[in-house]
mmCIF file of C-alpha atoms and ligand atoms in Angstrom:
data_model
loop_
_atom_site.group_PDB
_atom_site.id
_atom_site.type_symbol
_atom_site.label_atom_id
_atom_site.label_comp_id
_atom_site.label_asym_id
_atom_site.label_seq_id
_atom_site.Cartn_x
_atom_site.Cartn_y
_atom_site.Cartn_z
ATOM 1 C CA MET A 1 112.574 -5.328 -160.354
ATOM 2 C CA LYS A 2 112.564 -6.452 -163.978
ATOM 3 C CA ILE A 3 109.078 -5.468 -165.001
ATOM 4 C CA GLY A 4 107.788 -6.673 -168.395
ATOM 5 C CA ILE A 5 104.621 -4.471 -169.604
ATOM 6 C CA LEU A 6 102.325 -5.737 -172.200
ATOM 7 C CA ALA A 7 101.304 -2.292 -173.468
ATOM 8 C CA SER A 8 100.561 -0.940 -176.949
ATOM 9 C CA GLU A 9 102.670 1.451 -178.762
ATOM 10 C CA GLY A 10 102.968 4.815 -177.680
ATOM 11 C CA SER A 11 100.492 4.448 -174.952
ATOM 12 C CA TRP A 12 100.144 6.767 -172.136
ATOM 13 C CA TYR A 13 100.238 4.059 -169.673
ATOM 14 C CA TYR A 14 103.453 2.641 -170.675
ATOM 15 C CA ARG A 15 104.891 5.964 -170.474
ATOM 16 C CA ASP A 16 103.721 6.464 -166.931
ATOM 17 C CA LEU A 17 104.681 3.262 -165.587
ATOM 18 C CA GLU A 18 108.178 3.555 -167.145
ATOM 19 C CA ARG A 19 108.621 6.968 -165.350
ATOM 20 C CA ALA A 20 107.536 5.546 -162.270
ATOM 21 C CA ALA A 21 109.422 2.219 -162.552
ATOM 22 C CA LEU A 22 112.816 3.991 -163.660
ATOM 23 C CA ALA A 23 112.452 6.497 -160.855
ATOM 24 C CA ARG A 24 112.639 3.534 -158.418
ATOM 25 C CA GLY A 25 115.589 1.721 -160.057
ATOM 26 C CA HIS A 26 113.373 -0.996 -161.931
ATOM 27 C CA ALA A 27 113.941 -1.896 -165.454
ATOM 28 C CA CYS A 28 111.033 -1.604 -167.641
ATOM 29 C CA THR A 29 110.508 -3.284 -171.014
ATOM 30 C CA ARG A 30 107.424 -2.972 -173.038
ATOM 31 C CA LEU A 31 106.221 -6.284 -174.942
ATOM 32 C CA ASP A 32 103.310 -6.984 -177.190
ATOM 33 C CA PHE A 33 100.930 -9.955 -177.282
ATOM 34 C CA GLU A 34 101.480 -10.237 -181.044
ATOM 35 C CA ARG A 35 105.290 -10.721 -180.590
ATOM 36 C CA LEU A 36 105.152 -13.622 -178.150
ATOM 37 C CA VAL A 37 106.579 -16.886 -179.271
ATOM 38 C CA ALA A 38 105.838 -19.925 -177.247
ATOM 39 C CA ARG A 39 108.079 -23.112 -178.090
ATOM 40 C CA VAL A 40 107.328 -26.661 -176.872
ATOM 41 C CA GLY A 41 109.810 -29.590 -177.560
ATOM 42 C CA SER A 42 112.783 -31.412 -176.755
ATOM 43 C CA ALA A 43 114.344 -28.255 -174.875
ATOM 44 C CA GLY A 44 111.030 -28.158 -172.726
ATOM 45 C CA GLU A 45 108.712 -25.148 -172.874
ATOM 46 C CA THR A 46 109.636 -21.718 -173.477
ATOM 47 C CA ILE A 47 108.018 -18.447 -174.350
ATOM 48 C CA SER A 48 110.074 -15.453 -175.894
ATOM 49 C CA ALA A 49 109.174 -12.280 -176.802
ATOM 50 C CA THR A 50 110.794 -9.150 -178.761
ATOM 51 C CA GLN A 51 111.540 -6.238 -176.525
ATOM 52 C CA LEU A 52 109.909 -3.267 -178.170
ATOM 53 C CA GLU A 53 111.458 -0.770 -175.873
ATOM 54 C CA HIS A 54 113.807 -1.068 -172.826
ATOM 55 C CA CYS A 55 114.771 1.294 -170.147
ATOM 56 C CA GLY A 56 113.587 4.269 -172.179
ATOM 57 C CA ALA A 57 115.078 3.234 -175.483
ATOM 58 C CA GLN A 58 113.578 1.482 -178.543
ATOM 59 C CA THR A 59 114.899 -2.018 -179.217
ATOM 60 C CA THR A 60 114.048 -5.132 -181.125
ATOM 61 C CA LEU A 61 116.125 -7.835 -179.002
ATOM 62 C CA PRO A 62 114.669 -11.141 -178.126
ATOM 63 C CA VAL A 63 113.856 -11.652 -174.533
ATOM 64 C CA THR A 64 113.050 -14.849 -172.680
ATOM 65 C CA VAL A 65 109.875 -14.638 -170.772
ATOM 66 C CA LEU A 66 109.732 -18.297 -169.767
ATOM 67 C CA GLY A 67 112.788 -20.273 -170.186
ATOM 68 C CA GLY A 68 113.126 -23.951 -170.604
ATOM 69 C CA ASP A 69 114.886 -24.344 -167.479
ATOM 70 C CA GLY A 70 112.193 -22.637 -165.543
ATOM 71 C CA LEU A 71 113.993 -19.400 -165.366
ATOM 72 C CA ALA A 72 112.299 -16.142 -166.290
ATOM 73 C CA SER A 73 113.711 -12.741 -167.430
ATOM 74 C CA PHE A 74 110.996 -10.792 -165.544
ATOM 75 C CA ASP A 75 110.141 -10.607 -161.915
ATOM 76 C CA VAL A 76 106.506 -9.413 -162.981
ATOM 77 C CA ILE A 77 104.435 -9.312 -166.192
ATOM 78 C CA LEU A 78 101.952 -6.419 -166.141
ATOM 79 C CA VAL A 79 99.046 -6.660 -168.297
ATOM 80 C CA ARG A 80 98.092 -3.216 -169.488
ATOM 81 C CA THR A 81 96.323 -4.222 -172.774
ATOM 82 C CA MET A 82 93.862 -6.769 -174.052
ATOM 83 C CA PRO A 83 93.825 -6.160 -177.608
ATOM 84 C CA PRO A 84 90.749 -7.331 -179.563
ATOM 85 C CA GLY A 85 91.192 -10.404 -181.476
ATOM 86 C CA THR A 86 89.808 -13.659 -183.016
ATOM 87 C CA LEU A 87 88.721 -16.385 -180.574
ATOM 88 C CA GLU A 88 91.954 -18.280 -181.395
ATOM 89 C CA GLN A 89 94.047 -15.091 -180.563
ATOM 90 C CA VAL A 90 92.290 -14.344 -177.351
ATOM 91 C CA VAL A 91 92.581 -18.012 -176.116
ATOM 92 C CA TYR A 92 96.163 -18.432 -177.020
ATOM 93 C CA ARG A 93 97.201 -15.043 -175.384
ATOM 94 C CA MET A 94 95.472 -16.014 -172.122
ATOM 95 C CA ASP A 95 96.893 -19.381 -172.252
ATOM 96 C CA ALA A 96 100.499 -18.105 -172.683
ATOM 97 C CA LEU A 97 99.930 -15.857 -169.848
ATOM 98 C CA ALA A 98 98.779 -18.737 -167.665
ATOM 99 C CA ARG A 99 101.759 -20.935 -168.691
ATOM 100 C CA ILE A 100 104.080 -17.824 -167.635
ATOM 101 C CA ALA A 101 102.060 -17.597 -164.160
ATOM 102 C CA ALA A 102 102.062 -21.364 -163.873
ATOM 103 C CA ALA A 103 106.018 -21.194 -164.151
ATOM 104 C CA GLY A 104 106.222 -18.730 -161.007
ATOM 105 C CA THR A 105 106.275 -15.221 -162.553
ATOM 106 C CA ARG A 106 103.874 -12.926 -161.325
ATOM 107 C CA VAL A 107 101.426 -11.994 -163.771
ATOM 108 C CA VAL A 108 99.160 -8.806 -162.814
ATOM 109 C CA ASN A 109 96.329 -9.024 -163.300
ATOM 110 C CA SER A 110 96.391 -12.769 -162.987
ATOM 111 C CA PRO A 111 95.102 -14.697 -166.199
ATOM 112 C CA LYS A 112 92.153 -15.895 -164.460
ATOM 113 C CA SER A 113 91.067 -12.624 -163.195
ATOM 114 C CA LEU A 114 91.411 -11.167 -166.765
ATOM 115 C CA GLU A 115 89.516 -14.067 -168.155
ATOM 116 C CA CYS A 116 86.755 -13.106 -165.691
ATOM 117 C CA ALA A 117 86.609 -9.467 -165.887
ATOM 118 C CA VAL A 118 86.687 -9.356 -169.854
ATOM 119 C CA ASP A 119 83.410 -11.619 -169.843
ATOM 120 C CA LYS A 120 80.496 -9.492 -168.565
ATOM 121 C CA TYR A 121 78.244 -12.395 -168.001
ATOM 122 C CA LEU A 122 80.590 -14.293 -165.985
ATOM 123 C CA THR A 123 81.565 -11.019 -163.792
ATOM 124 C CA THR A 124 77.694 -10.011 -163.473
ATOM 125 C CA ALA A 125 77.048 -13.723 -162.225
ATOM 126 C CA ARG A 126 79.862 -13.981 -159.816
ATOM 127 C CA LEU A 127 78.995 -10.229 -158.465
ATOM 128 C CA ARG A 128 75.389 -11.425 -157.864
ATOM 129 C CA ALA A 129 76.602 -14.587 -156.469
ATOM 130 C CA VAL A 130 78.294 -12.850 -153.698
ATOM 131 C CA GLY A 131 75.441 -10.820 -152.939
ATOM 132 C CA LEU A 132 76.236 -7.558 -154.863
ATOM 133 C CA PRO A 133 73.580 -5.722 -156.489
ATOM 134 C CA VAL A 134 73.711 -5.835 -160.243
ATOM 135 C CA PRO A 135 71.304 -4.715 -162.796
ATOM 136 C CA GLU A 136 68.630 -7.527 -163.913
ATOM 137 C CA THR A 137 70.518 -9.148 -166.775
ATOM 138 C CA ILE A 138 69.494 -11.639 -169.415
ATOM 139 C CA VAL A 139 71.978 -13.321 -171.853
ATOM 140 C CA CYS A 140 70.710 -15.218 -174.802
ATOM 141 C CA GLU A 141 71.526 -16.254 -178.474
ATOM 142 C CA HIS A 142 68.137 -16.354 -180.107
ATOM 143 C CA GLU A 143 66.195 -13.228 -181.339
ATOM 144 C CA ASP A 144 63.020 -14.811 -179.899
ATOM 145 C CA ASP A 145 64.652 -15.200 -176.540
ATOM 146 C CA ALA A 146 65.896 -11.812 -176.586
ATOM 147 C CA MET A 147 62.443 -10.465 -177.629
ATOM 148 C CA ALA A 148 60.940 -12.313 -174.561
ATOM 149 C CA ALA A 149 63.994 -10.849 -172.393
ATOM 150 C CA PHE A 150 62.996 -7.443 -173.840
ATOM 151 C CA GLU A 151 59.620 -7.710 -172.486
ATOM 152 C CA GLU A 152 60.622 -9.090 -168.973
ATOM 153 C CA LEU A 153 63.006 -6.319 -168.561
ATOM 154 C CA GLY A 154 60.190 -3.517 -169.139
ATOM 155 C CA ARG A 155 60.804 -2.707 -172.727
ATOM 156 C CA ASP A 156 63.803 -0.476 -171.883
ATOM 157 C CA VAL A 157 67.098 -2.130 -172.018
ATOM 158 C CA VAL A 158 70.823 -1.766 -172.711
ATOM 159 C CA ILE A 159 72.626 -4.035 -175.234
ATOM 160 C CA LYS A 160 76.108 -4.640 -174.434
ATOM 161 C CA PRO A 161 78.902 -6.592 -176.434
ATOM 162 C CA LEU A 162 79.989 -9.559 -174.227
ATOM 163 C CA PHE A 163 83.535 -8.314 -174.379
ATOM 164 C CA GLY A 164 83.536 -4.695 -174.797
ATOM 165 C CA ALA A 165 84.951 -1.928 -172.982
ATOM 166 C CA GLU A 166 84.900 1.957 -173.067
ATOM 167 C CA GLY A 167 81.305 1.974 -173.906
ATOM 168 C CA ARG A 168 81.898 0.952 -177.526
ATOM 169 C CA GLY A 169 78.759 -0.963 -179.048
ATOM 170 C CA ILE A 170 76.535 -0.142 -176.034
ATOM 171 C CA VAL A 171 73.235 0.695 -177.224
ATOM 172 C CA ARG A 172 69.899 1.459 -175.308
ATOM 173 C CA VAL A 173 66.607 0.309 -177.075
ATOM 174 C CA SER A 174 63.100 0.952 -176.062
ATOM 175 C CA ASP A 175 61.150 0.622 -179.202
ATOM 176 C CA PRO A 176 60.086 -3.032 -179.905
ATOM 177 C CA ASP A 177 60.440 -2.786 -183.600
ATOM 178 C CA LEU A 178 64.055 -1.585 -183.232
ATOM 179 C CA ALA A 179 64.542 -3.984 -180.515
ATOM 180 C CA HIS A 180 63.596 -7.061 -183.032
ATOM 181 C CA ARG A 181 65.846 -5.633 -185.735
ATOM 182 C CA THR A 182 68.660 -5.189 -183.362
ATOM 183 C CA PHE A 183 68.420 -8.642 -182.037
ATOM 184 C CA ARG A 184 68.044 -10.296 -185.570
ATOM 185 C CA THR A 185 71.083 -8.500 -186.776
ATOM 186 C CA LEU A 186 73.048 -9.561 -183.817
ATOM 187 C CA MET A 187 71.969 -13.218 -184.214
ATOM 188 C CA ARG A 188 73.301 -13.238 -187.703
ATOM 189 C CA LEU A 189 76.571 -11.933 -186.610
ATOM 190 C CA ASN A 190 76.578 -14.897 -184.318
ATOM 191 C CA ALA A 191 76.838 -12.559 -181.233
ATOM 192 C CA VAL A 192 75.820 -13.372 -177.787
ATOM 193 C CA LEU A 193 72.986 -11.190 -176.834
ATOM 194 C CA TYR A 194 73.765 -9.311 -173.453
ATOM 195 C CA LEU A 195 70.627 -7.434 -172.192
ATOM 196 C CA GLN A 196 70.169 -5.378 -169.202
ATOM 197 C CA ARG A 197 67.349 -3.573 -167.775
ATOM 198 C CA TYR A 198 67.820 0.387 -168.327
ATOM 199 C CA ILE A 199 69.014 2.046 -164.876
ATOM 200 C CA ASP A 200 67.574 5.284 -164.836
ATOM 201 C CA HIS A 201 70.522 7.388 -163.520
ATOM 202 C CA GLU A 202 71.105 11.046 -163.166
ATOM 203 C CA GLY A 203 73.954 11.196 -165.785
ATOM 204 C CA PHE A 204 76.986 10.110 -163.667
ATOM 205 C CA ASP A 205 78.528 6.667 -162.416
ATOM 206 C CA VAL A 206 81.417 6.368 -159.917
ATOM 207 C CA ARG A 207 84.553 4.755 -160.616
ATOM 208 C CA VAL A 208 86.366 3.290 -157.738
ATOM 209 C CA LEU A 209 89.979 2.390 -158.438
ATOM 210 C CA VAL A 210 90.948 -0.651 -156.191
ATOM 211 C CA LEU A 211 94.590 -1.893 -155.686
ATOM 212 C CA HIS A 212 95.327 -4.852 -153.842
ATOM 213 C CA ASP A 213 92.529 -4.936 -151.515
ATOM 214 C CA ARG A 214 92.620 -1.230 -150.858
ATOM 215 C CA VAL A 215 90.683 1.725 -152.341
ATOM 216 C CA VAL A 216 92.920 3.964 -154.110
ATOM 217 C CA GLY A 217 90.333 6.761 -154.613
ATOM 218 C CA GLY A 218 87.317 7.408 -156.747
ATOM 219 C CA MET A 219 85.766 9.641 -159.242
ATOM 220 C CA ARG A 220 82.300 10.472 -160.672
ATOM 221 C CA ARG A 221 81.851 10.439 -164.454
ATOM 222 C CA ARG A 222 79.491 12.901 -165.560
ATOM 223 C CA SER A 223 77.978 12.845 -168.893
ATOM 224 C CA PRO A 224 75.216 15.186 -169.702
ATOM 225 C CA HIS A 225 74.278 14.066 -173.458
ATOM 226 C CA ASP A 226 74.958 10.328 -173.215
ATOM 227 C CA PHE A 227 73.785 7.500 -170.965
ATOM 228 C CA ARG A 228 77.136 6.009 -171.350
ATOM 229 C CA THR A 229 79.378 7.850 -168.816
ATOM 230 C CA ASN A 230 82.762 6.603 -169.900
ATOM 231 C CA VAL A 231 85.386 9.007 -170.028
ATOM 232 C CA SER A 232 86.372 7.896 -173.507
ATOM 233 C CA ARG A 233 83.018 8.961 -174.518
ATOM 234 C CA SER A 234 83.908 12.452 -173.169
ATOM 235 C CA ALA A 235 82.254 12.282 -169.889
ATOM 236 C CA ILE A 236 83.564 14.769 -167.206
ATOM 237 C CA ALA A 237 85.638 13.310 -164.365
ATOM 238 C CA GLU A 238 85.141 14.899 -161.110
ATOM 239 C CA LEU A 239 86.684 14.171 -157.615
ATOM 240 C CA HIS A 240 84.304 11.916 -155.554
ATOM 241 C CA GLU A 241 84.863 10.792 -151.956
ATOM 242 C CA VAL A 242 84.207 7.153 -151.751
ATOM 243 C CA THR A 243 81.530 6.208 -149.408
ATOM 244 C CA SER A 244 81.949 3.243 -146.752
ATOM 245 C CA ILE A 245 78.993 1.314 -149.033
ATOM 246 C CA GLU A 246 81.101 2.080 -152.208
ATOM 247 C CA THR A 247 84.190 0.929 -150.469
ATOM 248 C CA ASP A 248 82.606 -2.555 -149.516
ATOM 249 C CA TYR A 249 80.994 -2.917 -152.798
ATOM 250 C CA ALA A 250 84.140 -2.386 -154.648
ATOM 251 C CA LEU A 251 86.600 -4.292 -152.751
ATOM 252 C CA ARG A 252 84.117 -7.323 -152.889
ATOM 253 C CA ALA A 253 83.670 -6.905 -156.449
ATOM 254 C CA ALA A 254 87.577 -6.832 -157.190
ATOM 255 C CA ASN A 255 87.880 -9.648 -154.813
ATOM 256 C CA VAL A 256 85.463 -12.067 -156.730
ATOM 257 C CA THR A 257 87.262 -11.659 -159.954
ATOM 258 C CA GLY A 258 90.495 -11.931 -158.577
ATOM 259 C CA ALA A 259 92.035 -8.723 -159.839
ATOM 260 C CA ASP A 260 94.619 -6.878 -157.918
ATOM 261 C CA ILE A 261 94.223 -3.798 -159.588
ATOM 262 C CA ALA A 262 90.541 -3.129 -160.694
ATOM 263 C CA GLY A 263 88.259 -0.490 -161.623
ATOM 264 C CA VAL A 264 84.904 -0.795 -160.327
ATOM 265 C CA ASP A 265 82.145 1.067 -161.789
ATOM 266 C CA LEU A 266 79.145 1.909 -159.600
ATOM 267 C CA LEU A 267 75.715 3.291 -161.157
ATOM 268 C CA TYR A 268 73.032 4.784 -158.892
ATOM 269 C CA ASP A 269 69.178 5.036 -159.993
ATOM 270 C CA ARG A 270 67.117 8.045 -159.061
ATOM 271 C CA GLN A 271 65.996 6.305 -156.051
ATOM 272 C CA GLY A 272 69.476 6.101 -154.978
ATOM 273 C CA ARG A 273 70.017 2.408 -155.350
ATOM 274 C CA CYS A 274 73.383 1.459 -156.213
ATOM 275 C CA TYR A 275 74.281 -1.159 -158.581
ATOM 276 C CA VAL A 276 77.651 -2.824 -159.663
ATOM 277 C CA ILE A 277 78.068 -2.539 -163.337
ATOM 278 C CA GLU A 278 81.445 -3.538 -164.298
ATOM 279 C CA VAL A 279 84.880 -4.518 -162.759
ATOM 280 C CA ASN A 280 87.633 -3.455 -165.238
ATOM 281 C CA ALA A 281 90.922 -5.611 -164.731
ATOM 282 C CA VAL A 282 93.014 -3.410 -167.059
ATOM 283 C CA PRO A 283 91.513 -0.177 -165.872
ATOM 284 C CA GLY A 284 92.933 3.324 -167.272
ATOM 285 C CA TRP A 285 94.070 5.925 -164.801
ATOM 286 C CA GLN A 286 94.906 8.951 -166.848
ATOM 287 C CA ALA A 287 91.856 10.716 -165.911
ATOM 288 C CA PHE A 288 91.628 9.401 -162.586
ATOM 289 C CA ALA A 289 95.449 10.380 -161.764
ATOM 290 C CA LYS A 290 94.476 13.814 -163.144
ATOM 291 C CA THR A 291 91.306 14.201 -161.024
ATOM 292 C CA THR A 292 92.716 12.762 -157.946
ATOM 293 C CA GLY A 293 96.160 13.785 -157.936
ATOM 294 C CA ILE A 294 97.420 10.396 -157.047
ATOM 295 C CA ASP A 295 100.314 9.074 -158.771
ATOM 296 C CA VAL A 296 98.696 5.519 -159.582
ATOM 297 C CA ALA A 297 101.718 3.996 -161.813
ATOM 298 C CA ALA A 298 104.021 4.976 -158.481
ATOM 299 C CA ARG A 299 101.413 3.247 -156.245
ATOM 300 C CA LEU A 300 101.207 0.224 -158.543
ATOM 301 C CA ILE A 301 104.899 -0.241 -158.927
ATOM 302 C CA GLU A 302 105.488 0.135 -155.155
ATOM 303 C CA GLU A 303 102.715 -2.248 -154.596
ATOM 304 C CA LEU A 304 104.429 -4.745 -156.917
ATOM 305 C CA GLN A 305 108.157 -4.056 -155.236
ATOM 306 C CA SER A 306 106.635 -4.589 -151.670
ATOM 307 C CA GLY A 307 105.652 -7.928 -153.081
ATOM 308 C CA LEU A 308 102.258 -7.674 -151.174
ATOM 309 C CA MET A 309 100.605 -8.962 -154.554
ATOM 310 C CA PRO A 310 100.173 -12.835 -154.117
ATOM 311 C CA GLU A 311 101.746 -14.992 -156.816
ATOM 312 C CA GLU A 312 99.492 -16.955 -159.036
ATOM 313 C CA PRO A 313 99.535 -20.395 -157.833
ATOM 314 C CA GLY A 314 101.436 -22.864 -160.048
ATOM 315 C CA GLY A 315 99.793 -25.595 -161.973
HETATM 316 P P1 ADP B 423 82.217 -0.748 -170.757
HETATM 317 O O1 ADP B 423 82.731 -2.081 -170.388
HETATM 318 O O2 ADP B 423 81.978 -0.804 -172.362
HETATM 319 O O3 ADP B 423 82.457 0.401 -169.993
HETATM 320 P P2 ADP B 423 79.687 -0.824 -169.078
HETATM 321 O O4 ADP B 423 79.069 -2.011 -168.636
HETATM 322 O O5 ADP B 423 80.580 -0.336 -167.922
HETATM 323 O O6 ADP B 423 80.550 -1.230 -170.365
HETATM 324 O O7 ADP B 423 78.783 0.340 -169.415
HETATM 325 C C1 ADP B 423 79.388 1.595 -170.021
HETATM 326 C C2 ADP B 423 78.425 2.451 -169.385
HETATM 327 O O8 ADP B 423 77.156 2.581 -169.893
HETATM 328 C C3 ADP B 423 78.286 3.030 -167.940
HETATM 329 O O9 ADP B 423 79.454 3.664 -167.149
HETATM 330 C C4 ADP B 423 77.069 3.619 -167.663
HETATM 331 O O10 ADP B 423 77.177 4.921 -167.668
HETATM 332 C C5 ADP B 423 76.131 3.112 -168.730
HETATM 333 N N1 ADP B 423 75.255 1.912 -168.396
HETATM 334 C C6 ADP B 423 75.690 0.345 -168.381
HETATM 335 N N2 ADP B 423 74.794 -0.272 -167.993
HETATM 336 C C7 ADP B 423 73.806 0.387 -167.946
HETATM 337 C C8 ADP B 423 72.435 0.052 -167.507
HETATM 338 N N3 ADP B 423 72.107 -1.242 -167.132
HETATM 339 N N4 ADP B 423 71.432 1.131 -167.364
HETATM 340 C C9 ADP B 423 71.834 2.236 -167.552
HETATM 341 N N5 ADP B 423 73.240 2.822 -167.997
HETATM 342 C C10 ADP B 423 74.072 1.907 -168.015
HETATM 343 MG MG1 MG B 424 82.671 0.646 -167.816
#
């Protein structure tokens, strides 16, 4: 297989995937969203890129991702980074991925699933639509609506950036004056206000890693001093035996976003009720691999190789 991986420079994930790919005889190339070039013209439609690393060596050679003759240089494009950017950049990158997928190259995760998972509102709405328990959530743009939502949610809310990750920018607010000031500031920044009822939890959440409709394993992320239990916020990862209910929730949650590889976050309140709070379509696995002893990169490469992952329908 020729595997193109969209990954940031020096990333642990690229190294890990490269190791697993090369050990299985696959060619592995690192690409960057910022170095994609899409051409539309008399020669048809092409997308090229600069190879930044290829089979263990640094390079800057151009490579065709999508050829005008419909030929592609890669069997699969793995998306291992979703760098923040302007709305224009993000939309263009997603469109380019969708064109590559439409031409018949497997893109993992699929552009549609990435689009869904990156958007907390869309994800939460879809989770709820298939009957999964989610925290009460209100999304709005105006500070007055946000204040009404704050009251409705019991004056103890978590405010999240709509497109955030790793716990960044997430705050808990229970003071009305602070809530009002926060909403006003966010409204001036033209932000979408995504509010959730605060789930009173015991300081841990459960991350379940799903790979193509199967649970790979689970870990607990415990954080004694921060309600945000992200490992990137120094939570401690512990091995967790995934229960049958957690398996059911995680598989349904991954399925509803369409992600082949997904990190599903589950949060328990003090009464033991379980909520699905997030589906991450570009999940990290450094802490997960260390905690569970599972070689996730190898599993992912083997899954791609066995061709089990469905192709993105053309269109
Ligand atoms: P991110 O994409 O930034 O990881 P999450 O929605 O997963 O955003 O939230 C990050 C962390 O914040 C979660 O892992 C959890 O510990 C905590 N958290 C999220 N939502 C709530 C909530 N409604 N109530 C209490 N804690 C929450
Ligand atoms: Mg999360």
